[in-house]
């Protein structure tokens, strides 16, 4: 394993993804881990991430000097490089010339970290401090206009530092630089793949669960479906899946999930049709946070009640937790106390008081790896590549009051949006495409008659990770087809508008 020590960089997850793309397993740990704990993880290489601190600040995060004497190859990125230089006797200074954004880098040594890289590349810099004197044993391997030591190395000890960010796409050949560290410097074998992950997971699940039963809450998305199929492969009918239909799914989706599980996978599925119950709880609720909370609580309540009804003794609860959630919960208190924008509700968030022993077979994986596992296990592509769908479902795409009729309207509109986006070959090119029902009516004219009907807003965004998003510049004829079909096929609607805001300042969902 390669270990990434996180000094608070916004790019740490990206570093991890790049390393995993090299087929090398890696984990991110917070920078306050002790030397003993780090040694206990037995890393074969270490990357020190960037971070917002300066090495001379009081309480600046650091690392035990001994780490550099263990014979483990280390790559320091930005703050990581400054910290390594500082600890090993170099000098770091806050210079008047800072570098932010794209910078030209001149490479001085192409023997290992920069093997196969062209002479001058554009790299992404973001630093105020610079290394101005190298520690003993180090040489310069690249420089830039403002930074004499833009990349440095102690080749004997396999310690490397780069002042720029090879992990971001703005750095030309950045992925190759990371590959070079992983393969040329650290000489790690590319053995991490999803086939071996599945095999190892099956063994692990069997060892943990024995002959006991496991309950899994199913949402129909890629994570919970993949967990279900993986568990079923490991323990067969010891797996009991529960699918709570709150009535805010897409058109026909509940039926499709039940068919897929019962007929294709032959996995035991308990289908709880709780639509009426959820609707009665949410009647007259307009406030978005209130809606989210009510649906979240009701979901947990239904799950608890139904789980109790199951006569068998089920000690285990499986959840589709992914690696980014694991990193998040292990991260520093500063990032945990971030301002709450929306209360997210997921099938995974069931309460601890239920006294289940929790198993999380996907906790080591990033989303794109879960997709590969899904494909490996025969999960249909329609689920593997399904666009993200919020836990509270269409209820938060109906602005204002949620009624059965408005759910039906937004389901119809969503169905048309999906069909047209797929027909235009855009489904996998955009992050999400969906319809939002607005709480207003407006005047129109149809067949010479005045109408006074509802408005549907169309939202299509591109994004890498949902943290930021752009409205998608989809072709006018696709917009036109969607609008025409919605108006022609949904009698309650006489107007369609396109949402042209990015995130920020908007969010992707309207509530
Ligand atoms: P926002 O609206 O915050 O959404 O920009 C970011 C991404 O998260 C999805 N989303 C949710 N996903 N449970 C989920 O699993 C939720 O409660 C939830 N709310 C929003 C949203 O669709 C987008 O992809």
Short mmCIF file of C-alpha atoms and ligand atoms in Angstrom, two decimals:
data_model
loop_
_atom_site.label_atom_id
_atom_site.label_comp_id
_atom_site.label_asym_id
_atom_site.label_seq_id
_atom_site.Cartn_x
_atom_site.Cartn_y
_atom_site.Cartn_z
CA UNK A 1 0.00 0.00 0.00
CA UNK A 2 0.96 3.60 -0.65
CA UNK A 3 0.06 6.02 2.12
CA UNK A 4 -1.07 9.58 1.51
CA UNK A 5 -0.64 11.81 4.53
CA UNK A 6 -3.17 14.61 4.34
CA UNK A 7 -2.07 18.09 5.36
CA UNK A 8 -5.45 19.60 4.51
CA UNK A 9 -5.10 19.87 0.74
CA UNK A 10 -8.26 20.13 -1.28
CA UNK A 11 -6.56 17.73 -3.71
CA UNK A 12 -5.77 14.77 -1.41
CA UNK A 13 -8.59 12.67 -2.79
CA UNK A 14 -7.37 13.41 -6.29
CA UNK A 15 -3.89 12.15 -5.41
CA UNK A 16 -5.49 8.95 -4.14
CA UNK A 17 -7.53 8.51 -7.28
CA UNK A 18 -4.48 8.99 -9.49
CA UNK A 19 -2.53 6.38 -7.50
CA UNK A 20 -5.44 3.95 -7.70
CA UNK A 21 -5.55 4.57 -11.46
CA UNK A 22 -2.00 3.18 -11.47
CA UNK A 23 -3.57 -0.01 -10.04
CA UNK A 24 -1.78 0.54 -6.74
CA UNK A 25 -3.77 0.46 -3.51
CA UNK A 26 -3.48 3.58 -1.37
CA UNK A 27 -5.13 5.15 1.64
CA UNK A 28 -5.34 8.69 2.96
CA UNK A 29 -4.60 9.30 6.64
CA UNK A 30 -4.79 12.51 8.68
CA UNK A 31 -1.45 14.21 9.41
CA UNK A 32 -1.69 13.66 13.17
CA UNK A 33 -1.02 9.90 12.99
CA UNK A 34 1.97 8.88 15.12
CA UNK A 35 5.11 7.33 13.66
CA UNK A 36 4.19 4.01 15.27
CA UNK A 37 0.74 4.05 13.74
CA UNK A 38 2.17 4.86 10.33
CA UNK A 39 4.73 2.09 10.61
CA UNK A 40 1.93 -0.26 11.66
CA UNK A 41 0.25 0.32 8.31
CA UNK A 42 3.39 -0.95 6.60
CA UNK A 43 3.38 1.51 3.67
CA UNK A 44 5.65 0.80 0.71
CA UNK A 45 5.67 4.47 -0.32
CA UNK A 46 4.40 7.73 1.13
CA UNK A 47 3.03 10.92 -0.42
CA UNK A 48 2.85 14.03 1.76
CA UNK A 49 0.00 16.17 0.43
CA UNK A 50 -0.16 19.92 0.07
CA UNK A 51 -1.94 22.06 2.63
CA UNK A 52 -2.78 25.62 3.61
CA UNK A 53 -0.16 25.96 6.38
CA UNK A 54 3.30 27.47 6.46
CA UNK A 55 6.06 25.43 8.13
CA UNK A 56 6.94 28.29 10.48
CA UNK A 57 3.40 28.79 11.79
CA UNK A 58 2.78 27.85 15.35
CA UNK A 59 0.92 24.50 15.37
CA UNK A 60 1.84 23.88 11.73
CA UNK A 61 1.17 20.18 11.07
CA UNK A 62 4.37 18.18 10.90
CA UNK A 63 5.75 14.65 10.81
CA UNK A 64 8.31 12.65 12.77
CA UNK A 65 11.76 13.12 11.17
CA UNK A 66 12.36 9.39 11.52
CA UNK A 67 9.90 8.76 8.69
CA UNK A 68 12.61 9.86 6.24
CA UNK A 69 15.06 7.25 7.58
CA UNK A 70 12.89 4.18 7.12
CA UNK A 71 13.97 3.52 3.54
CA UNK A 72 10.41 4.22 2.33
CA UNK A 73 10.23 6.36 -0.84
CA UNK A 74 8.53 9.69 -0.14
CA UNK A 75 7.06 12.29 -2.48
CA UNK A 76 6.25 15.66 -0.90
CA UNK A 77 3.79 17.79 -2.83
CA UNK A 78 3.75 21.58 -2.20
CA UNK A 79 3.45 21.89 1.61
CA UNK A 80 4.66 18.27 1.76
CA UNK A 81 7.87 19.27 -0.02
CA UNK A 82 8.37 22.35 2.16
CA UNK A 83 7.83 20.31 5.31
CA UNK A 84 10.30 17.64 4.21
CA UNK A 85 12.92 20.29 3.35
CA UNK A 86 12.35 22.12 6.62
CA UNK A 87 12.61 19.00 8.77
CA UNK A 88 15.72 17.74 6.96
CA UNK A 89 17.64 21.00 7.42
CA UNK A 90 16.76 23.03 4.32
CA UNK A 91 15.33 26.51 4.41
CA UNK A 92 11.81 27.60 3.51
CA UNK A 93 10.94 31.27 3.09
CA UNK A 94 7.90 33.37 2.43
CA UNK A 95 9.04 35.19 -0.72
CA UNK A 96 7.43 38.27 -2.17
CA UNK A 97 6.96 36.45 -5.48
CA UNK A 98 4.17 33.92 -5.09
CA UNK A 99 2.98 31.53 -7.74
CA UNK A 100 -0.70 30.75 -8.16
CA UNK A 101 -2.17 29.01 -11.18
CA UNK A 102 -0.47 27.88 -14.37
CA UNK A 103 3.32 28.21 -14.40
CA UNK A 104 6.01 27.00 -16.77
CA UNK A 105 8.33 24.37 -15.34
CA UNK A 106 11.78 23.63 -16.75
CA UNK A 107 12.97 20.12 -16.12
CA UNK A 108 16.64 19.58 -15.23
CA UNK A 109 16.75 15.83 -14.72
CA UNK A 110 14.68 13.29 -16.56
CA UNK A 111 16.12 10.13 -15.11
CA UNK A 112 13.26 9.01 -12.86
CA UNK A 113 10.45 11.29 -11.62
CA UNK A 114 10.36 13.18 -14.90
CA UNK A 115 11.18 10.28 -17.25
CA UNK A 116 9.34 10.74 -20.55
CA UNK A 117 8.23 14.29 -19.67
CA UNK A 118 8.88 17.04 -22.22
CA UNK A 119 11.48 19.75 -21.35
CA UNK A 120 9.09 22.54 -20.44
CA UNK A 121 5.65 21.75 -19.09
CA UNK A 122 2.81 23.83 -17.72
CA UNK A 123 2.17 22.98 -14.08
CA UNK A 124 -0.36 24.08 -11.46
CA UNK A 125 1.25 26.06 -8.63
CA UNK A 126 -0.41 27.37 -5.51
CA UNK A 127 2.13 28.51 -2.93
CA UNK A 128 3.35 31.48 -0.97
CA UNK A 129 6.36 29.78 0.66
CA UNK A 130 9.33 28.41 -1.29
CA UNK A 131 12.33 26.22 -0.54
CA UNK A 132 15.40 28.48 -0.81
CA UNK A 133 18.12 26.15 0.51
CA UNK A 134 18.19 22.41 -0.05
CA UNK A 135 18.77 19.93 2.78
CA UNK A 136 21.99 17.89 2.57
CA UNK A 137 21.87 15.15 -0.03
CA UNK A 138 19.22 16.86 -2.17
CA UNK A 139 19.61 18.16 -5.74
CA UNK A 140 17.36 20.24 -7.90
CA UNK A 141 15.52 18.33 -10.64
CA UNK A 142 13.30 21.16 -11.98
CA UNK A 143 12.93 24.94 -11.67
CA UNK A 144 10.56 27.68 -12.73
CA UNK A 145 10.92 31.43 -13.29
CA UNK A 146 10.16 32.29 -9.68
CA UNK A 147 11.13 29.07 -7.94
CA UNK A 148 14.73 27.81 -8.24
CA UNK A 149 13.80 24.57 -6.46
CA UNK A 150 10.48 23.62 -8.08
CA UNK A 151 11.32 19.92 -7.79
CA UNK A 152 14.03 18.29 -5.69
CA UNK A 153 15.38 14.84 -4.90
CA UNK A 154 17.62 12.88 -2.59
CA UNK A 155 17.93 9.94 -4.95
CA UNK A 156 19.84 7.71 -2.60
CA UNK A 157 17.13 7.90 0.06
CA UNK A 158 14.35 8.08 -2.56
CA UNK A 159 12.98 11.32 -1.17
CA UNK A 160 11.35 13.58 -3.78
CA UNK A 161 9.57 16.90 -3.62
CA UNK A 162 7.54 18.91 -6.12
CA UNK A 163 6.36 22.45 -5.47
CA UNK A 164 3.50 22.09 -7.97
CA UNK A 165 0.45 19.81 -8.04
CA UNK A 166 0.93 16.84 -10.41
CA UNK A 167 -2.48 15.44 -9.38
CA UNK A 168 -4.61 18.16 -10.99
CA UNK A 169 -5.55 18.13 -14.66
CA UNK A 170 -4.07 21.61 -15.22
CA UNK A 171 -0.58 20.10 -14.82
CA UNK A 172 0.58 18.82 -18.18
CA UNK A 173 1.67 15.16 -17.97
CA UNK A 174 0.84 15.29 -14.24
CA UNK A 175 -0.49 11.74 -14.19
CA UNK A 176 2.76 10.54 -15.78
CA UNK A 177 4.73 12.21 -12.99
CA UNK A 178 2.67 10.35 -10.40
CA UNK A 179 3.09 7.13 -12.37
CA UNK A 180 6.84 7.73 -12.42
CA UNK A 181 6.91 8.10 -8.65
CA UNK A 182 4.84 4.96 -8.17
CA UNK A 183 6.69 2.78 -10.68
CA UNK A 184 10.17 4.26 -11.30
CA UNK A 185 10.92 5.54 -7.81
CA UNK A 186 8.88 3.37 -5.45
CA UNK A 187 8.80 0.35 -7.79
CA UNK A 188 5.36 -0.74 -6.66
CA UNK A 189 3.64 -3.53 -8.60
CA UNK A 190 0.31 -2.66 -10.31
CA UNK A 191 -1.68 -5.38 -8.60
CA UNK A 192 -4.80 -3.57 -7.35
CA UNK A 193 -7.72 -4.56 -9.54
CA UNK A 194 -11.40 -5.15 -9.06
CA UNK A 195 -11.29 -8.86 -9.83
CA UNK A 196 -8.95 -9.48 -6.93
CA UNK A 197 -10.96 -7.03 -4.81
CA UNK A 198 -14.10 -9.10 -5.39
CA UNK A 199 -12.32 -12.34 -4.54
CA UNK A 200 -10.78 -10.95 -1.37
CA UNK A 201 -14.04 -9.31 -0.29
CA UNK A 202 -15.96 -12.54 -0.66
CA UNK A 203 -13.48 -14.30 1.60
CA UNK A 204 -13.61 -11.47 4.11
CA UNK A 205 -17.42 -11.32 4.16
CA UNK A 206 -17.67 -15.08 4.69
CA UNK A 207 -15.15 -14.95 7.52
CA UNK A 208 -16.97 -12.07 9.23
CA UNK A 209 -20.52 -13.26 8.80
CA UNK A 210 -20.20 -17.03 9.23
CA UNK A 211 -23.68 -18.58 9.17
CA UNK A 212 -25.49 -15.45 10.33
CA UNK A 213 -27.91 -13.31 8.33
CA UNK A 214 -27.26 -9.88 6.87
CA UNK A 215 -29.83 -7.15 6.25
CA UNK A 216 -29.27 -4.59 3.49
CA UNK A 217 -31.31 -1.48 2.74
CA UNK A 218 -31.57 -1.19 -1.02
CA UNK A 219 -32.06 2.08 -2.90
CA UNK A 220 -31.69 0.90 -6.48
CA UNK A 221 -28.52 2.93 -7.01
CA UNK A 222 -25.15 1.53 -7.98
CA UNK A 223 -23.69 1.37 -4.45
CA UNK A 224 -26.40 -0.59 -2.69
CA UNK A 225 -27.03 -2.81 -5.72
CA UNK A 226 -23.34 -3.67 -5.95
CA UNK A 227 -23.20 -4.44 -2.22
CA UNK A 228 -26.25 -6.68 -2.64
CA UNK A 229 -24.78 -8.68 -5.51
CA UNK A 230 -21.39 -8.95 -3.81
CA UNK A 231 -22.97 -10.17 -0.57
CA UNK A 232 -25.22 -12.57 -2.40
CA UNK A 233 -22.21 -14.04 -4.13
CA UNK A 234 -20.49 -14.46 -0.78
CA UNK A 235 -23.33 -15.71 1.44
CA UNK A 236 -26.28 -16.51 -0.86
CA UNK A 237 -29.63 -16.62 0.93
CA UNK A 238 -28.19 -15.41 4.22
CA UNK A 239 -28.69 -11.99 2.64
CA UNK A 240 -32.04 -10.25 3.14
CA UNK A 241 -32.59 -7.06 1.16
CA UNK A 242 -35.16 -4.47 2.10
CA UNK A 243 -36.35 -1.91 -0.39
CA UNK A 244 -38.44 0.91 1.06
CA UNK A 245 -40.37 2.66 -1.68
CA UNK A 246 -41.22 6.11 -0.33
CA UNK A 247 -43.20 6.91 -3.46
CA UNK A 248 -40.75 9.50 -4.75
CA UNK A 249 -38.85 7.24 -7.14
CA UNK A 250 -38.71 7.77 -10.89
CA UNK A 251 -41.54 6.51 -13.06
CA UNK A 252 -41.63 2.69 -12.92
CA UNK A 253 -38.36 2.51 -11.03
CA UNK A 254 -39.73 0.64 -8.02
CA UNK A 255 -41.18 -2.06 -10.25
CA UNK A 256 -37.90 -2.36 -12.18
CA UNK A 257 -35.92 -2.83 -8.96
CA UNK A 258 -38.24 -5.55 -7.71
CA UNK A 259 -38.08 -7.39 -11.05
CA UNK A 260 -34.30 -7.11 -11.26
CA UNK A 261 -33.78 -8.57 -7.82
CA UNK A 262 -36.45 -11.24 -7.86
CA UNK A 263 -36.06 -12.44 -11.40
CA UNK A 264 -32.54 -11.63 -12.60
CA UNK A 265 -30.47 -11.90 -9.47
CA UNK A 266 -32.77 -14.23 -7.51
CA UNK A 267 -31.98 -12.25 -4.38
CA UNK A 268 -34.52 -12.22 -1.54
CA UNK A 269 -36.11 -8.78 -1.56
CA UNK A 270 -38.66 -7.40 0.85
CA UNK A 271 -40.53 -4.62 -0.88
CA UNK A 272 -42.14 -2.11 1.48
CA UNK A 273 -44.58 0.13 -0.33
CA UNK A 274 -44.65 3.09 2.04
CA UNK A 275 -45.77 5.73 -0.48
CA UNK A 276 -49.05 6.62 1.28
CA UNK A 277 -47.34 6.90 4.63
CA UNK A 278 -44.59 9.21 3.37
CA UNK A 279 -47.10 11.33 1.50
CA UNK A 280 -49.22 11.80 4.60
CA UNK A 281 -46.16 12.94 6.59
CA UNK A 282 -45.05 15.46 4.03
CA UNK A 283 -48.43 16.98 3.13
CA UNK A 284 -48.37 20.79 3.33
CA UNK A 285 -44.63 20.90 4.01
CA UNK A 286 -42.95 23.56 1.90
CA UNK A 287 -39.62 24.21 3.59
CA UNK A 288 -36.85 22.21 1.84
CA UNK A 289 -34.89 21.32 4.99
CA UNK A 290 -38.10 20.29 6.71
CA UNK A 291 -38.97 18.03 3.78
CA UNK A 292 -35.54 16.44 3.82
CA UNK A 293 -35.68 15.88 7.57
CA UNK A 294 -39.18 14.40 7.58
CA UNK A 295 -38.35 12.01 4.75
CA UNK A 296 -35.07 11.05 6.44
CA UNK A 297 -36.74 10.36 9.81
CA UNK A 298 -39.61 8.52 8.23
CA UNK A 299 -37.18 6.38 6.28
CA UNK A 300 -35.32 5.38 9.41
CA UNK A 301 -38.55 4.79 11.32
CA UNK A 302 -39.92 2.55 8.54
CA UNK A 303 -36.66 0.67 8.31
CA UNK A 304 -36.56 0.07 12.06
CA UNK A 305 -40.18 -1.03 12.24
CA UNK A 306 -39.87 -3.39 9.31
CA UNK A 307 -36.54 -4.79 10.49
CA UNK A 308 -38.14 -5.65 13.86
CA UNK A 309 -40.92 -7.50 12.09
CA UNK A 310 -38.47 -9.84 10.47
CA UNK A 311 -38.74 -12.93 12.55
CA UNK A 312 -35.25 -14.20 11.93
CA UNK A 313 -32.46 -12.97 14.05
CA UNK A 314 -30.36 -10.75 11.81
CA UNK A 315 -27.22 -9.50 13.57
CA UNK A 316 -25.55 -7.77 10.60
CA UNK A 317 -26.48 -4.66 8.68
CA UNK A 318 -24.66 -4.00 5.41
CA UNK A 319 -24.11 -0.48 4.15
CA UNK A 320 -22.84 0.94 0.87
CA UNK A 321 -20.37 3.36 2.48
CA UNK A 322 -17.64 4.46 0.04
CA UNK A 323 -14.07 5.61 0.61
CA UNK A 324 -14.77 9.36 0.32
CA UNK A 325 -17.25 9.05 3.26
CA UNK A 326 -14.62 7.20 5.27
CA UNK A 327 -12.02 9.91 4.60
CA UNK A 328 -14.56 12.58 5.45
CA UNK A 329 -15.37 11.10 8.84
CA UNK A 330 -11.66 10.70 9.64
CA UNK A 331 -10.79 14.22 8.51
CA UNK A 332 -9.92 17.17 10.70
CA UNK A 333 -12.49 18.96 12.86
CA UNK A 334 -12.14 22.06 10.66
CA UNK A 335 -13.57 20.34 7.61
CA UNK A 336 -16.19 18.55 9.70
CA UNK A 337 -17.64 21.75 11.02
CA UNK A 338 -18.23 23.11 7.51
CA UNK A 339 -21.43 25.07 7.00
CA UNK A 340 -24.43 22.83 6.40
CA UNK A 341 -26.03 23.51 3.02
CA UNK A 342 -28.34 20.52 2.83
CA UNK A 343 -29.20 17.58 5.04
CA UNK A 344 -28.28 14.61 2.92
CA UNK A 345 -30.27 11.51 3.43
CA UNK A 346 -28.96 8.17 2.26
CA UNK A 347 -29.85 4.57 2.77
CA UNK A 348 -26.44 4.24 4.40
CA UNK A 349 -27.23 6.64 7.23
CA UNK A 350 -29.10 4.30 9.54
CA UNK A 351 -28.81 4.87 13.26
CA UNK A 352 -26.31 3.21 15.53
CA UNK A 353 -28.91 2.48 18.19
CA UNK A 354 -30.33 -0.31 16.05
CA UNK A 355 -27.68 -2.58 17.53
CA UNK A 356 -26.59 -4.14 14.30
CA UNK A 357 -23.04 -5.14 13.60
CA UNK A 358 -22.24 -3.07 10.53
CA UNK A 359 -20.39 -4.36 7.49
CA UNK A 360 -19.30 -2.00 4.73
CA UNK A 361 -17.82 -4.04 1.88
CA UNK A 362 -17.18 -1.00 -0.37
CA UNK A 363 -15.51 1.19 2.24
CA UNK A 364 -12.16 1.08 0.45
CA UNK A 365 -13.50 2.09 -2.95
CA UNK A 366 -14.00 5.26 -4.92
CA UNK A 367 -17.17 5.56 -6.99
CA UNK A 368 -15.49 4.71 -10.29
CA UNK A 369 -14.07 1.56 -8.67
CA UNK A 370 -17.54 0.59 -7.40
CA UNK A 371 -18.76 0.84 -10.99
CA UNK A 372 -16.02 -1.55 -12.11
CA UNK A 373 -16.91 -3.96 -9.30
CA UNK A 374 -20.56 -3.72 -10.35
CA UNK A 375 -19.68 -4.58 -13.95
CA UNK A 376 -17.43 -7.42 -12.76
CA UNK A 377 -20.42 -8.82 -10.84
CA UNK A 378 -22.88 -8.49 -13.73
CA UNK A 379 -24.86 -5.49 -12.47
CA UNK A 380 -26.66 -4.03 -15.54
CA UNK A 381 -24.99 -0.98 -17.12
CA UNK A 382 -28.19 1.02 -16.64
CA UNK A 383 -27.60 0.83 -12.88
CA UNK A 384 -23.82 0.98 -12.96
CA UNK A 385 -23.87 4.27 -14.87
CA UNK A 386 -27.09 5.65 -13.41
CA UNK A 387 -26.90 9.37 -12.77
CA UNK A 388 -26.90 10.37 -9.08
CA UNK A 389 -30.35 10.52 -7.55
CA UNK A 390 -31.05 12.22 -4.21
CA UNK A 391 -32.15 10.11 -1.24
CA UNK A 392 -35.43 12.07 -0.73
CA UNK A 393 -36.15 11.44 -4.41
CA UNK A 394 -38.49 13.56 -6.49
CA UNK A 395 -39.97 15.18 -3.36
CA UNK A 396 -37.12 17.70 -3.43
CA UNK A 397 -37.66 18.32 -7.14
CA UNK A 398 -41.19 19.47 -6.44
CA UNK A 399 -40.87 23.01 -5.18
CA UNK A 400 -43.63 23.79 -2.72
CA UNK A 401 -46.26 21.31 -1.74
CA UNK A 402 -45.82 17.63 -2.60
CA UNK A 403 -49.05 15.97 -3.72
CA UNK A 404 -49.65 12.65 -5.53
CA UNK A 405 -50.61 14.58 -8.64
CA UNK A 406 -47.46 16.70 -8.61
CA UNK A 407 -45.34 13.58 -8.07
CA UNK A 408 -46.95 12.03 -11.13
CA UNK A 409 -46.30 15.17 -13.20
CA UNK A 410 -42.64 15.37 -12.26
CA UNK A 411 -42.27 11.62 -12.88
CA UNK A 412 -43.66 12.04 -16.39
CA UNK A 413 -41.42 15.06 -17.06
CA UNK A 414 -38.36 13.25 -15.68
CA UNK A 415 -39.13 10.25 -17.87
CA UNK A 416 -39.21 12.46 -20.96
CA UNK A 417 -35.98 14.24 -19.98
CA UNK A 418 -34.21 10.90 -19.45
CA UNK A 419 -35.45 9.47 -22.76
CA UNK A 420 -34.45 12.53 -24.81
CA UNK A 421 -31.06 12.93 -23.12
CA UNK A 422 -30.32 9.26 -23.79
CA UNK A 423 -31.54 9.53 -27.38
CA UNK A 424 -29.18 12.46 -27.96
CA UNK A 425 -26.25 10.41 -26.62
CA UNK A 426 -25.78 12.80 -23.70
CA UNK A 427 -26.66 10.58 -20.74
CA UNK A 428 -23.09 9.69 -19.80
CA UNK A 429 -21.65 13.01 -20.94
CA UNK A 430 -23.56 15.05 -18.37
CA UNK A 431 -23.51 14.60 -14.59
CA UNK A 432 -27.26 14.87 -14.15
CA UNK A 433 -30.32 15.82 -16.15
CA UNK A 434 -33.73 16.23 -14.53
CA UNK A 435 -37.02 18.08 -14.32
CA UNK A 436 -38.09 20.31 -11.45
CA UNK A 437 -41.70 21.23 -10.85
CA UNK A 438 -42.18 24.88 -9.92
CA UNK A 439 -44.90 26.19 -7.61
CA UNK A 440 -46.19 28.73 -10.09
CA UNK A 441 -48.66 28.78 -12.91
CA UNK A 442 -48.45 31.02 -15.93
CA UNK A 443 -50.64 32.00 -18.85
CA UNK A 444 -50.39 30.24 -22.17
CA UNK A 445 -52.42 29.60 -25.28
CA UNK A 446 -53.19 26.17 -26.65
CA UNK A 447 -55.63 25.50 -29.51
CA UNK A 448 -56.80 29.14 -29.36
CA UNK A 449 -57.72 28.72 -25.73
CA UNK A 450 -56.17 30.50 -22.78
CA UNK A 451 -54.36 28.19 -20.36
CA UNK A 452 -53.14 28.83 -16.85
CA UNK A 453 -50.87 25.91 -16.02
CA UNK A 454 -47.67 24.72 -14.34
CA UNK A 455 -44.03 25.30 -15.24
CA UNK A 456 -41.29 22.68 -15.44
CA UNK A 457 -37.67 23.74 -15.07
CA UNK A 458 -35.07 21.63 -16.81
CA UNK A 459 -31.71 21.21 -15.06
CA UNK A 460 -28.75 19.63 -16.86
CA UNK A 461 -25.27 19.97 -15.37
CA UNK A 462 -21.75 18.79 -16.01
CA UNK A 463 -19.51 18.08 -13.04
CA UNK A 464 -16.56 16.02 -11.83
CA UNK A 465 -17.66 15.39 -8.28
CA UNK A 466 -20.83 17.44 -7.57
CA UNK A 467 -18.82 19.90 -5.46
CA UNK A 468 -18.92 22.33 -8.36
CA UNK A 469 -21.00 22.10 -11.52
CA UNK A 470 -21.66 23.94 -14.75
CA UNK A 471 -24.96 24.15 -16.55
CA UNK A 472 -24.63 21.98 -19.64
CA UNK A 473 -24.55 23.66 -23.04
CA UNK A 474 -26.75 21.03 -24.62
CA UNK A 475 -27.90 21.52 -28.21
CA UNK A 476 -30.97 23.71 -28.80
CA UNK A 477 -32.77 20.95 -30.70
CA UNK A 478 -32.49 18.64 -27.67
CA UNK A 479 -33.90 21.40 -25.47
CA UNK A 480 -36.62 21.92 -28.06
CA UNK A 481 -37.55 18.23 -28.19
CA UNK A 482 -37.75 18.01 -24.41
CA UNK A 483 -39.91 21.12 -24.20
CA UNK A 484 -42.26 20.02 -26.98
CA UNK A 485 -42.72 16.56 -25.54
CA UNK A 486 -43.36 17.82 -22.01
CA UNK A 487 -45.99 20.28 -23.24
CA UNK A 488 -47.63 17.78 -25.57
CA UNK A 489 -47.64 14.84 -23.19
CA UNK A 490 -48.32 16.45 -19.83
CA UNK A 491 -51.62 18.35 -19.92
CA UNK A 492 -50.94 20.13 -16.62
CA UNK A 493 -47.85 21.95 -17.99
CA UNK A 494 -47.73 24.86 -20.47
CA UNK A 495 -44.19 26.20 -19.97
CA UNK A 496 -40.65 24.76 -19.80
CA UNK A 497 -37.61 26.82 -18.77
CA UNK A 498 -33.90 25.94 -18.76
CA UNK A 499 -31.80 26.55 -15.65
CA UNK A 500 -28.60 28.37 -16.66
CA UNK A 501 -26.87 28.69 -13.29
CA UNK A 502 -23.74 26.90 -12.20
CA UNK A 503 -22.79 25.61 -8.74
CA UNK A 504 -21.83 27.81 -6.98
CA UNK A 505 -23.83 30.02 -6.65
CA UNK A 506 -26.72 27.57 -7.14
CA UNK A 507 -26.76 23.99 -5.95
CA UNK A 508 -27.50 21.16 -8.36
CA UNK A 509 -30.84 20.21 -6.83
CA UNK A 510 -33.32 23.02 -6.27
CA UNK A 511 -34.03 22.02 -2.67
P1 LIG B 1 -26.48 19.69 -4.42
O1 LIG B 1 -27.92 19.94 -4.68
O2 LIG B 1 -26.10 19.80 -2.97
O3 LIG B 1 -26.24 18.17 -4.81
O4 LIG B 1 -25.58 20.51 -5.31
C1 LIG B 1 -24.98 17.58 -4.97
C2 LIG B 1 -25.18 16.14 -5.44
O5 LIG B 1 -25.77 15.37 -4.40
C3 LIG B 1 -27.00 14.80 -4.83
N1 LIG B 1 -27.89 14.86 -3.66
C4 LIG B 1 -28.09 13.83 -2.84
N2 LIG B 1 -27.61 12.58 -2.86
N3 LIG B 1 -28.83 12.09 -0.90
C5 LIG B 1 -27.99 11.71 -1.89
O6 LIG B 1 -27.56 10.56 -1.92
C6 LIG B 1 -29.35 13.33 -0.81
O7 LIG B 1 -30.11 13.65 0.09
C7 LIG B 1 -28.96 14.24 -1.83
N4 LIG B 1 -29.27 15.54 -2.08
C8 LIG B 1 -28.57 15.90 -3.19
C9 LIG B 1 -27.45 15.66 -5.97
O8 LIG B 1 -28.34 14.96 -6.82
C10 LIG B 1 -26.14 16.02 -6.62
O9 LIG B 1 -25.66 14.99 -7.45
#
